[in-house]
Every structure is written in C-alpha cells, then in structure tokens.
Short mmCIF file of C-alpha atoms in Angstrom, two decimals:
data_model
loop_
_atom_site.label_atom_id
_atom_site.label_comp_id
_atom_site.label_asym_id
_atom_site.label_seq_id
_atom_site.Cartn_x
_atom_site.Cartn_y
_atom_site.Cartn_z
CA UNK A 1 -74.12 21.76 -17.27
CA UNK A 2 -75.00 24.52 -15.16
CA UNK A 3 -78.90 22.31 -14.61
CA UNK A 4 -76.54 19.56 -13.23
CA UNK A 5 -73.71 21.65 -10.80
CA UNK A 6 -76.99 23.31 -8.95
CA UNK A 7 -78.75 19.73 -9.12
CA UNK A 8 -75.99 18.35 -7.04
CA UNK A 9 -75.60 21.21 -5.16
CA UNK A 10 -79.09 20.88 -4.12
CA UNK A 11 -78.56 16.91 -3.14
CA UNK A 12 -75.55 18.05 -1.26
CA UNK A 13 -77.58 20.61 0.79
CA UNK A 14 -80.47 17.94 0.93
CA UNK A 15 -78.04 14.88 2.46
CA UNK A 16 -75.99 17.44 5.21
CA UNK A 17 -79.76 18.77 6.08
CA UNK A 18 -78.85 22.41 5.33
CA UNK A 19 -82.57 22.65 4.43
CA UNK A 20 -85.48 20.69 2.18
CA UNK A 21 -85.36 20.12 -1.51
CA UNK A 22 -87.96 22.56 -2.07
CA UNK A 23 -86.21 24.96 -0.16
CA UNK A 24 -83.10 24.68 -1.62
CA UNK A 25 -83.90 24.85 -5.24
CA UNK A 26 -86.32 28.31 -4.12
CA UNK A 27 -82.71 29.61 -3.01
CA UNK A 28 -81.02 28.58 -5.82
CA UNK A 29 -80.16 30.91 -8.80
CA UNK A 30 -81.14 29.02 -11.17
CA UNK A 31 -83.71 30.45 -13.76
CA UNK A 32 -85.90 26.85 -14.34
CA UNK A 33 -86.90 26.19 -10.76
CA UNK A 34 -89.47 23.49 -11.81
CA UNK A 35 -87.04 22.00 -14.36
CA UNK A 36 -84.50 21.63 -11.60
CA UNK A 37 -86.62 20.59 -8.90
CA UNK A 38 -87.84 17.94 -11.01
CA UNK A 39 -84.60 16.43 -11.34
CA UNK A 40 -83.41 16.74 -8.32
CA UNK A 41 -86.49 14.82 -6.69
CA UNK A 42 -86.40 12.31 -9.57
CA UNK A 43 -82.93 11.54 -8.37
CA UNK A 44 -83.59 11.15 -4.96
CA UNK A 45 -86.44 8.80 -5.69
CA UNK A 46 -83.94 6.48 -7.20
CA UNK A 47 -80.95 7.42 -5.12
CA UNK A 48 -80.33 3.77 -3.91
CA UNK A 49 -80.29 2.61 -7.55
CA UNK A 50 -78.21 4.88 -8.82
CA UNK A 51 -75.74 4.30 -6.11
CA UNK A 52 -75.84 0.75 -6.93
CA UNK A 53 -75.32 1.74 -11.04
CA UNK A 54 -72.71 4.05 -9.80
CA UNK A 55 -70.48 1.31 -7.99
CA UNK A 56 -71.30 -1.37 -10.47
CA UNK A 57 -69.57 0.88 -13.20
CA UNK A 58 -66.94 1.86 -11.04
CA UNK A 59 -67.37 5.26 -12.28
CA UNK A 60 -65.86 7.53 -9.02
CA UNK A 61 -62.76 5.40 -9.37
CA UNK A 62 -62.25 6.05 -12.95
CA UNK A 63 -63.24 9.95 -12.70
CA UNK A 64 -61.78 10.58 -9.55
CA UNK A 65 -62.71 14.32 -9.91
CA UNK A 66 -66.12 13.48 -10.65
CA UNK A 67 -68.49 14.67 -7.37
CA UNK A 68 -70.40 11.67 -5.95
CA UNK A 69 -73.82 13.99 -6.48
CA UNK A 70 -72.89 15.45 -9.72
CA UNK A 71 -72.64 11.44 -10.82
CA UNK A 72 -75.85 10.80 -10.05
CA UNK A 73 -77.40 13.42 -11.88
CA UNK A 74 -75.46 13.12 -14.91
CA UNK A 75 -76.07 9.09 -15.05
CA UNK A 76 -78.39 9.46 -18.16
CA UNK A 77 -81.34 7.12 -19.40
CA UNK A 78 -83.80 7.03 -21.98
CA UNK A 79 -86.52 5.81 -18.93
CA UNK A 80 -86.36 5.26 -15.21
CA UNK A 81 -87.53 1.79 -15.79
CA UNK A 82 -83.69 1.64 -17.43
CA UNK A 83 -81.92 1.57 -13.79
CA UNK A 84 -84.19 -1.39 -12.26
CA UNK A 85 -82.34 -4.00 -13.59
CA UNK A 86 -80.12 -3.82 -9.99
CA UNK A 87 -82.93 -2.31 -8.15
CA UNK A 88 -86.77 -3.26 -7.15
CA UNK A 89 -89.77 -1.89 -9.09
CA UNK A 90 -91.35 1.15 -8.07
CA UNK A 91 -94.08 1.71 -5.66
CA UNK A 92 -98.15 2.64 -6.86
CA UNK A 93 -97.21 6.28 -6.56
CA UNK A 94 -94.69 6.22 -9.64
CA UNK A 95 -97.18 4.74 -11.78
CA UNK A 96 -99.93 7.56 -11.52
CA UNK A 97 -100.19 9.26 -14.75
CA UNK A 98 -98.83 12.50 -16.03
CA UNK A 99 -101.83 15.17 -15.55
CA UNK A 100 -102.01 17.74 -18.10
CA UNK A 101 -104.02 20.66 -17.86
CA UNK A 102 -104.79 22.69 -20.68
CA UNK A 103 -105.09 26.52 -19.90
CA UNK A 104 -107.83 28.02 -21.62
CA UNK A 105 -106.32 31.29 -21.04
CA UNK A 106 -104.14 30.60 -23.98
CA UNK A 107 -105.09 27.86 -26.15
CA UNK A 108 -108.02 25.46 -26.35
CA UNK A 109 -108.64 21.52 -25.78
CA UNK A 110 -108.87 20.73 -29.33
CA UNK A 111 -105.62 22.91 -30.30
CA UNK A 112 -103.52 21.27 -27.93
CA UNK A 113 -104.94 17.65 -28.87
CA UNK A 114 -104.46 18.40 -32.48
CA UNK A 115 -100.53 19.60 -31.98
CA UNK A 116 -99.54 16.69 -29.97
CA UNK A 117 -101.22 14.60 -32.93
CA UNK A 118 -99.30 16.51 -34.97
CA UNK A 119 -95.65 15.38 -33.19
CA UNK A 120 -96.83 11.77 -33.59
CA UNK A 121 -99.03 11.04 -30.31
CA UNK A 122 -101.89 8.91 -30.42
CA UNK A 123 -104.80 10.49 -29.16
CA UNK A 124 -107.16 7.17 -27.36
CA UNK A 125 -110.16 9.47 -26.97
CA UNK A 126 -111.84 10.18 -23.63
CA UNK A 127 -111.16 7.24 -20.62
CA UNK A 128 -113.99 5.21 -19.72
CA UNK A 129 -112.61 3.73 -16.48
CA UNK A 130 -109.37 4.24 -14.79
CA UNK A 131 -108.01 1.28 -16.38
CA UNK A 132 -107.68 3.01 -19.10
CA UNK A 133 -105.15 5.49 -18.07
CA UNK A 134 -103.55 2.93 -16.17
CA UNK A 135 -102.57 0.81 -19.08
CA UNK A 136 -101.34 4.34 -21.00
CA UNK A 137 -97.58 3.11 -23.13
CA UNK A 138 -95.84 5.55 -25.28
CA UNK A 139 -96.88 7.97 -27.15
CA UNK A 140 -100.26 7.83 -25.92
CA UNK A 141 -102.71 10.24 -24.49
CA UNK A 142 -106.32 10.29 -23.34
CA UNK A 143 -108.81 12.95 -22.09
CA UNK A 144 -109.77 12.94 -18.59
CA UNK A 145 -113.36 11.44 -17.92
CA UNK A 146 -114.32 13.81 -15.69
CA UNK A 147 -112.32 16.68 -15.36
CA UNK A 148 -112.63 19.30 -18.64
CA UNK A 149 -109.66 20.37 -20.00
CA UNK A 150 -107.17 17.45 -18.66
CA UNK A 151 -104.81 15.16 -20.67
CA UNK A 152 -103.58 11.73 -19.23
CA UNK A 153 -100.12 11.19 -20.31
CA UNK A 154 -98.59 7.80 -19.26
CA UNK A 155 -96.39 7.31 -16.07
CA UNK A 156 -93.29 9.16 -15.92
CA UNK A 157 -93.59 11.06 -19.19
CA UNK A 158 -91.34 14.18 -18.75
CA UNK A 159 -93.10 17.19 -20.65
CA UNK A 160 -91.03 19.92 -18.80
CA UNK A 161 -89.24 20.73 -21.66
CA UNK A 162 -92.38 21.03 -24.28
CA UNK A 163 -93.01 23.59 -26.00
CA UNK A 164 -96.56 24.33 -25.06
CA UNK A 165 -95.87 23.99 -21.27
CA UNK A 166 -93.15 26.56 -21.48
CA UNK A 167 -95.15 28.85 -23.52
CA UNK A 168 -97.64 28.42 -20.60
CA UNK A 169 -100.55 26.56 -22.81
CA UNK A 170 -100.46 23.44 -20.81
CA UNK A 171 -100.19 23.47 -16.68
CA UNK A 172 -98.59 19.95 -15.02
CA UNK A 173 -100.94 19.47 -12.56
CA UNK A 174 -101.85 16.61 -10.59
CA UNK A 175 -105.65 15.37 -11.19
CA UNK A 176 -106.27 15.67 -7.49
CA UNK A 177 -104.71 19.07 -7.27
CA UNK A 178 -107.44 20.04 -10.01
CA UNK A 179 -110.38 19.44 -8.22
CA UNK A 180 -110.25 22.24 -5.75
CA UNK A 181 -110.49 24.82 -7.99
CA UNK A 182 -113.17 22.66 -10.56
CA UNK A 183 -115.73 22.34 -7.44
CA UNK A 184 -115.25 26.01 -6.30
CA UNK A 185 -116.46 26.80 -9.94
CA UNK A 186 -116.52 30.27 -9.72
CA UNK A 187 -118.68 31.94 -13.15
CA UNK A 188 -116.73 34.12 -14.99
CA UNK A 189 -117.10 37.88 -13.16
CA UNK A 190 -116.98 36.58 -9.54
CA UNK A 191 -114.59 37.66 -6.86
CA UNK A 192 -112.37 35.03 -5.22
CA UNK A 193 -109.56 34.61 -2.63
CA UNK A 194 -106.49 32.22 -2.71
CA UNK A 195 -106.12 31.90 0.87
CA UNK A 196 -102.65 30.08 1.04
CA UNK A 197 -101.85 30.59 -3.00
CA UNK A 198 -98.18 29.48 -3.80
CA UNK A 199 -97.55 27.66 -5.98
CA UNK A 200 -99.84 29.12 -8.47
CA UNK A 201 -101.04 26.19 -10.08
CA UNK A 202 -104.85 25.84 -8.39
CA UNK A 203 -104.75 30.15 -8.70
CA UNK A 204 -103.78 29.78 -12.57
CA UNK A 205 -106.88 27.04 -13.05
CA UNK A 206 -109.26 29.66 -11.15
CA UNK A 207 -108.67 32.47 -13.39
CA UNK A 208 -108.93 30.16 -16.79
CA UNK A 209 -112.60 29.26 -14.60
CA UNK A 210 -113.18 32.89 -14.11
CA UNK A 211 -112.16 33.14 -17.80
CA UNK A 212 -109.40 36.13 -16.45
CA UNK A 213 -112.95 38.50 -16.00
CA UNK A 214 -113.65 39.05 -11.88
CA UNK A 215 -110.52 39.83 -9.35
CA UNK A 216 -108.32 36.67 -7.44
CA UNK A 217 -107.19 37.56 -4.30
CA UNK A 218 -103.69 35.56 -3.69
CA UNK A 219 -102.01 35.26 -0.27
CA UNK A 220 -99.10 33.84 1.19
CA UNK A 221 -96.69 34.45 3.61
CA UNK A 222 -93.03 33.62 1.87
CA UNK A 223 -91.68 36.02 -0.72
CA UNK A 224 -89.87 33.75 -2.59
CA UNK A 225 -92.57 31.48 -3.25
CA UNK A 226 -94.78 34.37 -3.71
CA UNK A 227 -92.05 35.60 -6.70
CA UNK A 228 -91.96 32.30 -8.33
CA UNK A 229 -95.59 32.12 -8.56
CA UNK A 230 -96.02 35.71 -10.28
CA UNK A 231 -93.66 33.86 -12.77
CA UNK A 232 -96.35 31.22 -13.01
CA UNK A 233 -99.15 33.54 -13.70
CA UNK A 234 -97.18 36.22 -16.14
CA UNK A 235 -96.62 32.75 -17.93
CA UNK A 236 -100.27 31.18 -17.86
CA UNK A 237 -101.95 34.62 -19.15
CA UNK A 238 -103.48 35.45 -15.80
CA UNK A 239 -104.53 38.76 -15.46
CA UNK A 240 -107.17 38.92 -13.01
CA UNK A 241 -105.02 38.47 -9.50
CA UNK A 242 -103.73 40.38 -7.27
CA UNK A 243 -101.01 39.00 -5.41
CA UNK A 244 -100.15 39.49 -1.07
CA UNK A 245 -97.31 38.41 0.75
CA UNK A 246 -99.63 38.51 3.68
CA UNK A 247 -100.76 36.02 6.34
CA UNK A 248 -104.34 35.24 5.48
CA UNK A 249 -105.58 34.92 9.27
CA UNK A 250 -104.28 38.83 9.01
CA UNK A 251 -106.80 39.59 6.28
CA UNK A 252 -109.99 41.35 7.73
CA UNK A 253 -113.09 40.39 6.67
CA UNK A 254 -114.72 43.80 6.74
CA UNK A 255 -112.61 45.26 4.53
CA UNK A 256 -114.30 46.72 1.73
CA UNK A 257 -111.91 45.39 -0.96
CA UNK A 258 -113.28 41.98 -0.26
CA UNK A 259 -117.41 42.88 0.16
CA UNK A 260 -117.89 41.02 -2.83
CA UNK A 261 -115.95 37.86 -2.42
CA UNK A 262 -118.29 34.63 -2.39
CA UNK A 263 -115.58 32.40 -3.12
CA UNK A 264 -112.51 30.72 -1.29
CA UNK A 265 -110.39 28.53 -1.94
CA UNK A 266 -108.36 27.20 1.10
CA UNK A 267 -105.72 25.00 0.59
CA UNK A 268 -103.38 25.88 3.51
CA UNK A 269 -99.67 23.97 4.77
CA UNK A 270 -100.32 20.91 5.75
CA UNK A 271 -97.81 17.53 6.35
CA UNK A 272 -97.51 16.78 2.87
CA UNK A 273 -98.02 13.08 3.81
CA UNK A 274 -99.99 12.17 -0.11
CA UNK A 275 -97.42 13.77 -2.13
CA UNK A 276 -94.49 11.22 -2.52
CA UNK A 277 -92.52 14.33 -3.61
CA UNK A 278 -92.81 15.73 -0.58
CA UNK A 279 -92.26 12.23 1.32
CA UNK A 280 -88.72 12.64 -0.49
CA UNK A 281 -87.82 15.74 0.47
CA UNK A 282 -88.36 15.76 3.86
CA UNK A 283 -88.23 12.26 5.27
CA UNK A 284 -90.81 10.71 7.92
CA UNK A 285 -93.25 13.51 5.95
CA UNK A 286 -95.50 10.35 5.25
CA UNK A 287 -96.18 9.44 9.08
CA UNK A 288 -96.39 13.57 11.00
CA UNK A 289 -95.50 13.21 14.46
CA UNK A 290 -98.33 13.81 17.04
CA UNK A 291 -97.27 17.21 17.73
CA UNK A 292 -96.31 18.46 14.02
CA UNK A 293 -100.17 17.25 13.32
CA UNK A 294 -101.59 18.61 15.93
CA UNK A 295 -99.83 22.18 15.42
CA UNK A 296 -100.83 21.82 11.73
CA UNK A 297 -104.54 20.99 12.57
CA UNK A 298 -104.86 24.28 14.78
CA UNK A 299 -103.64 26.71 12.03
CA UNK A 300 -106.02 24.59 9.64
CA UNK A 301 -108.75 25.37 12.06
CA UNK A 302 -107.92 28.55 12.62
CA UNK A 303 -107.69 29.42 8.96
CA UNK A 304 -111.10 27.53 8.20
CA UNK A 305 -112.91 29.20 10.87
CA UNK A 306 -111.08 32.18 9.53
CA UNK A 307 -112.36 32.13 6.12
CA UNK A 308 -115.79 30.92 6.86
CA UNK A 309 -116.56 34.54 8.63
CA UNK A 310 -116.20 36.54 5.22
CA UNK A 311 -119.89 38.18 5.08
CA UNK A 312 -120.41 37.43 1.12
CA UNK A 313 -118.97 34.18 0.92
CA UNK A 314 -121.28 31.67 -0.33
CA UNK A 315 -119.32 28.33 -1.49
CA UNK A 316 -115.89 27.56 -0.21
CA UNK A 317 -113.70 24.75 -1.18
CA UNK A 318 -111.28 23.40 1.66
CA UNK A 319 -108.13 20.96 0.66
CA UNK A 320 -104.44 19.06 1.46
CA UNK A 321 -102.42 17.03 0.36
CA UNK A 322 -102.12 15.08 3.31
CA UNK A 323 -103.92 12.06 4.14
CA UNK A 324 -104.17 12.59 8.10
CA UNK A 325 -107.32 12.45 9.54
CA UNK A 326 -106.67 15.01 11.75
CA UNK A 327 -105.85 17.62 8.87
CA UNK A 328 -109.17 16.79 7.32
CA UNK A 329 -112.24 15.39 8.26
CA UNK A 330 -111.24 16.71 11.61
CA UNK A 331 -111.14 20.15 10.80
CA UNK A 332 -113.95 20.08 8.66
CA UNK A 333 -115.78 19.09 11.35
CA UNK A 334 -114.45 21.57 13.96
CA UNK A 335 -115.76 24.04 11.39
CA UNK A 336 -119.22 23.02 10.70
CA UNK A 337 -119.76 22.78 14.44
CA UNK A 338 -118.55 25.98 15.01
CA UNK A 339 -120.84 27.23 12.42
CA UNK A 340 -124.23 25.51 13.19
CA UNK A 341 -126.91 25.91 10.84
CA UNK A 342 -124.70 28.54 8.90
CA UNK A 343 -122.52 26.26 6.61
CA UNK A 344 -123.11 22.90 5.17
CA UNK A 345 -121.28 19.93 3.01
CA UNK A 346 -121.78 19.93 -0.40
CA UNK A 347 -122.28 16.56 -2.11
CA UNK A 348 -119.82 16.33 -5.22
CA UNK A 349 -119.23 14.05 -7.59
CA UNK A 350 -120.66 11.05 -6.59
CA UNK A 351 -119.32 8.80 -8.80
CA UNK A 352 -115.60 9.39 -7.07
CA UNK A 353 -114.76 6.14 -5.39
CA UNK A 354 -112.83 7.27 -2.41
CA UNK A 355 -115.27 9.13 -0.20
CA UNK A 356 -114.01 10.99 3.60
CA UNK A 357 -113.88 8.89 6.56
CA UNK A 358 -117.06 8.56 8.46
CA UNK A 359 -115.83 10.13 11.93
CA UNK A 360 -118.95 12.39 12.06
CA UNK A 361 -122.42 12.56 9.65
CA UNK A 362 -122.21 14.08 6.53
CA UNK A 363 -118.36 13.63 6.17
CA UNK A 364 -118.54 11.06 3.23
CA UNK A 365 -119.38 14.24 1.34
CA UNK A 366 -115.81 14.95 1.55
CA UNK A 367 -112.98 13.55 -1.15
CA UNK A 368 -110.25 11.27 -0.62
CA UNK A 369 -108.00 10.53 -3.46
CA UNK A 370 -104.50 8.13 -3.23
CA UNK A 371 -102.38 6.71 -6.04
CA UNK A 372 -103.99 3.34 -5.11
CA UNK A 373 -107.90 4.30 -5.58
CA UNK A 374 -108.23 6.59 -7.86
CA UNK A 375 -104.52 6.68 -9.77
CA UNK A 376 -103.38 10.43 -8.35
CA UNK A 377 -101.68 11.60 -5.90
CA UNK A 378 -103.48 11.54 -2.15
CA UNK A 379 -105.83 14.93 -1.66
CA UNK A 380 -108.80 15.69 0.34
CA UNK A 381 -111.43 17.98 -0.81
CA UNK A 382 -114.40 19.25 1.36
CA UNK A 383 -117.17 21.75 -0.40
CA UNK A 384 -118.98 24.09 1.78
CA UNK A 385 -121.54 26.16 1.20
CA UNK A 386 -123.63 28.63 3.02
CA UNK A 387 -127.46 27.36 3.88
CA UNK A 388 -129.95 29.37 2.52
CA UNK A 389 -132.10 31.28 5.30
CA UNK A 390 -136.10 30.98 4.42
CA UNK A 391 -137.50 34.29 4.07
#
C-alpha cells in the first residue's frame, strides 16, 4: 500500500503545483523511485478516464474515506486499453514500443532472449521494417534492426517489476535515448565525459560500450538526481565512472585529469517537448514559451561551445529530447560556426528516415526521431567530430 499512499501523495503535490512529478517522487521516501514514478505518470496520462470510471462506479460515495487520488491509483486493470471503453483511444506516443536494452555488463543478448523464451515469450527474430514492431501483441518480442543489444517489447508492456531489470541485466530505455551513446562509440579503454549525466541511463550504455575498461566522467548539478543515478550504476555493474555534482561549464578544460578525454557526450536540460512523460508532468512542456527556449538555447550553446574546447576531444555526440528547432539545429549551428574549419558533422546512419531540418548546409546530418516517424519517442542527435589537419 505504501507504492499507492506516496502515488497519491505525489498527484496531490502535482494538481496544487507544489512542484513537478519528477520532482516530487525525487523527494519522496520511497525506495522504488522508477516504480513509483511510473505509476504516477501512467495515471496522469489517463486521469480524465479514470475520473470518468471513478464517477461511473460511484466509488467516493460508497468509500467516503477513500482519497479522490488514492482512487485513482488503486483502480486496477489487467491493460490500459481496459479503461477506454468511456474514454477516447490514445495518441501515437502510447503506442511506441517498450525498448529494452540489454546490459552487457551483466548478461548477454542471447541469455536474456533465451530466459524470456523460457517464461513463455515468443521471440519473432530481428525486425525488418518498423512495421514489425508496430504490430508487436502479447507475449511477443523482437530484436532491434539496428541498434545491438535492444529488445522491442509491445506497447505498454510493464517490465518494472522483472526480474532481470531489477537485477540490473536489462536497462528500459527508449530507442532514441540509445543512440547517443551508440554513435559516440567509444572502444573499450577510452576516456569519456557525461556532461549533463542524470539519469544514468545513456552513462550506464557508455560503460557496457567501453566494456567498464577506460574512466566516465559524470556531471550534474542536483544531488538528488546525482544519488539516484549512483543507484543506477551500483545496479547496472558500472565500474568505470566517476561521478560530480558539478556544473559542467565549471569544468576546466586544462585540467590534467581530463588530457585524455576524446569523447563527450552532451545531452544537457532542455524543454522536454518529445517526451510525452515530460508533456505530463509539467503542462504546456510540449509548446516552450519564447523566452523558456530562448534561455534554454543559450545554456545549450554555452555548454556546446563549452565542450567543444577540450584539447583531446575528437568525436562528440550532442542530444535532447526536445523537438524545438531552436534547441537543435540551432545550436548546432551556432557551434560549428564558432568553430570554423575545427569541427564538422558526421554523417550517421543513413538509412534513419527522419533527418534535421535544413536551416543551414550540412544539418540533415543531424537525427530527428518522433513517435510518428520512426515509432520512439522525439530526440535529436548531432555527431561531431574534429577535422583532421594535413600534415
């Protein structure tokens, strides 16, 4: 019950905007953050319905003690699907698929194929086209077709609670959020730095890359974040990262604990407006006013311009979660024209269908990604890399 009281605590907090879902559950006591934060944002998405199954059962009026938040959490179904009957159908972003990364730290692809066989899972093979996870239905799974290492579960497939994701073998990760941290591809020995690190999940696929041989360098500013994600890492076997509660734009470049870093991933705060979780959380996060993008875009810049002046690096991988021009191709551009000749874009992947917006030359070398193209949740991804000088 105790999953439940803080649950409705948290939707209390949420609805008398004492602070945002994320933040509440972060100040929370309660020991399964992610457990309860999924709830909690599940119930929100479907808050209308639920109000709707609430009155149609007259349940306050025959539990008059019953809390009007603690109802909603505790109205149990088998699926979500369950409560449309007095509701309408979910958007695009509810059907993208459940992401599963395997963590090679800890257990291998095949392993973790061959025990979800084992609990009665049908395992389709690799996906040819994106159809293919799109039409996932029960007990179902495929392998990614181009990401190694990542299971496609179908929509709305709760594996919080599984054995291998609390063990830490398995990582629920978005496909978009994956690809930072696939097209930095650091080898195994290399030194790295998270730039803006919390959550842990993109700093938890880097060290499986770096195969937990080389050094992570992990910033970010807020402690409790910064706690949770050591949580995250203890869990996932990392043991190459060294964690900061520092403000990356703090970090010098000349220091000699970084000489050797030639990789960076920067994935800094942005307006959240692709992630319909966030979208929940704090509403209006899907259309940023001017000024919140524009204050966003200069500490972007700032921390782009920031990173790209570390003396060794050699390929750096900037992303969001926001799908604001002005967060993306924008500040990629600021960048490269701040660094002439020094830094280029990297073409990657050029089968991905969603390409950047074509506001300067060169930027359809960047990533988009959207529930609606290419079945995840909306990213951007831009690859630079440092232009050889002819000797």
């Amino acid at each position: 019950m105790a999953l439940y009281a803080t649950a409705a605590s948290v939707l209390a907090g949420v609805e008398s905007r004492r602070g945002s879902i994320k933040g509440l559950v972060y100040a929370s006591s309660f020991q399964n953050v992610k457990q309860l934060y999924a709830l909690v944002c599940e119930t929100q998405r479907y808050s209308a319905v639920l109000d709707a199954v609430i009155a149609s059962a007259g349940l306050l009026r025959a539990e008059k003690k019953l809390r009007p938040h603690l109802a909603k959490v505790q109205r149990r179904v088998s699926r979500n699907e369950d409560l449309l009957q007095v509701g309408s159908r979910p958007g695009t972003a509810s059907q993208v698929p459940r992401f599963v990364r395997v963590n090679t730290l800890k257990t291998s692809l095949d392993d973790a194929v061959d025990y979800f066989k084992r609990q009665g899972f049908s395992y389709q093979g690799r996906a040819s086209s994106l159809e293919d996870a799109r039409a996932l239905r029960g007990r179902c799974f495929l392998l990614d077709p181009l990401l190694p290492e990542l299971l496609v579960f179908p929509a709305q497939m709760d594996l919080h609670d599984h054995p291998l994701y609390r063990a830490g073998h398995l990582i629920l990760q978005d496909k978009a959020s994956c690809l930072p941290a696939a097209l930095l591809a650091p080898p195994p020995g290399a030194h790295v730095i998270d730039a803006c690190a919390a959550p842990g999940n993109k700093t938890s696929h880097l060290a499986a890359l770096l195969k937990n041989q080389g050094k992570i360098f992990a910033f970010d500013l807020d402690a409790g974040r910064l706690a949770s994600m050591a949580t995250l890492l203890a869990r996932a076997g990392v043991s190459c990262c060294e964690l900061a509660e520092e403000d990356f734009l703090a970090v010098s470049p000349s220091d000699q604990r970084y000489r050797q870093v030639q990789y960076i991933l920067l994935d800094p705060s942005c307006s959240g407006s692709g992630m319909p979780a966030r979208q929940l959380e704090e509403p209006g996060a899907g259309t940023p006013s001017k000024a919140r993008l524009q204050a966003l875009a200069g500490f972007q810049q700032r921390a782009l311009r920031h990173a790209l002046t570390f003396p060794s690096l050699q390929r750096l991988v900037y992303s969001t979660c926001s799908l604001c021009q002005e967060e993306n191709e924008d500040v990629v551009c600021d960048a490269l024209q701040q660094n002439p000749g020094t830094f280029r874009l990297v073409p990657v992947l050029p089968s991905w269908p969603h390409r950047g917006l074509g506001t300067f030359p060169g930027a359809e070398h960047c990533l988009r990604a959207s529930p609606e193209t290419t079945l995840t949740g909306g990213f951007f991804v831009a690859v630079l890399e440092r232009v050889e000088v002819p000797r």
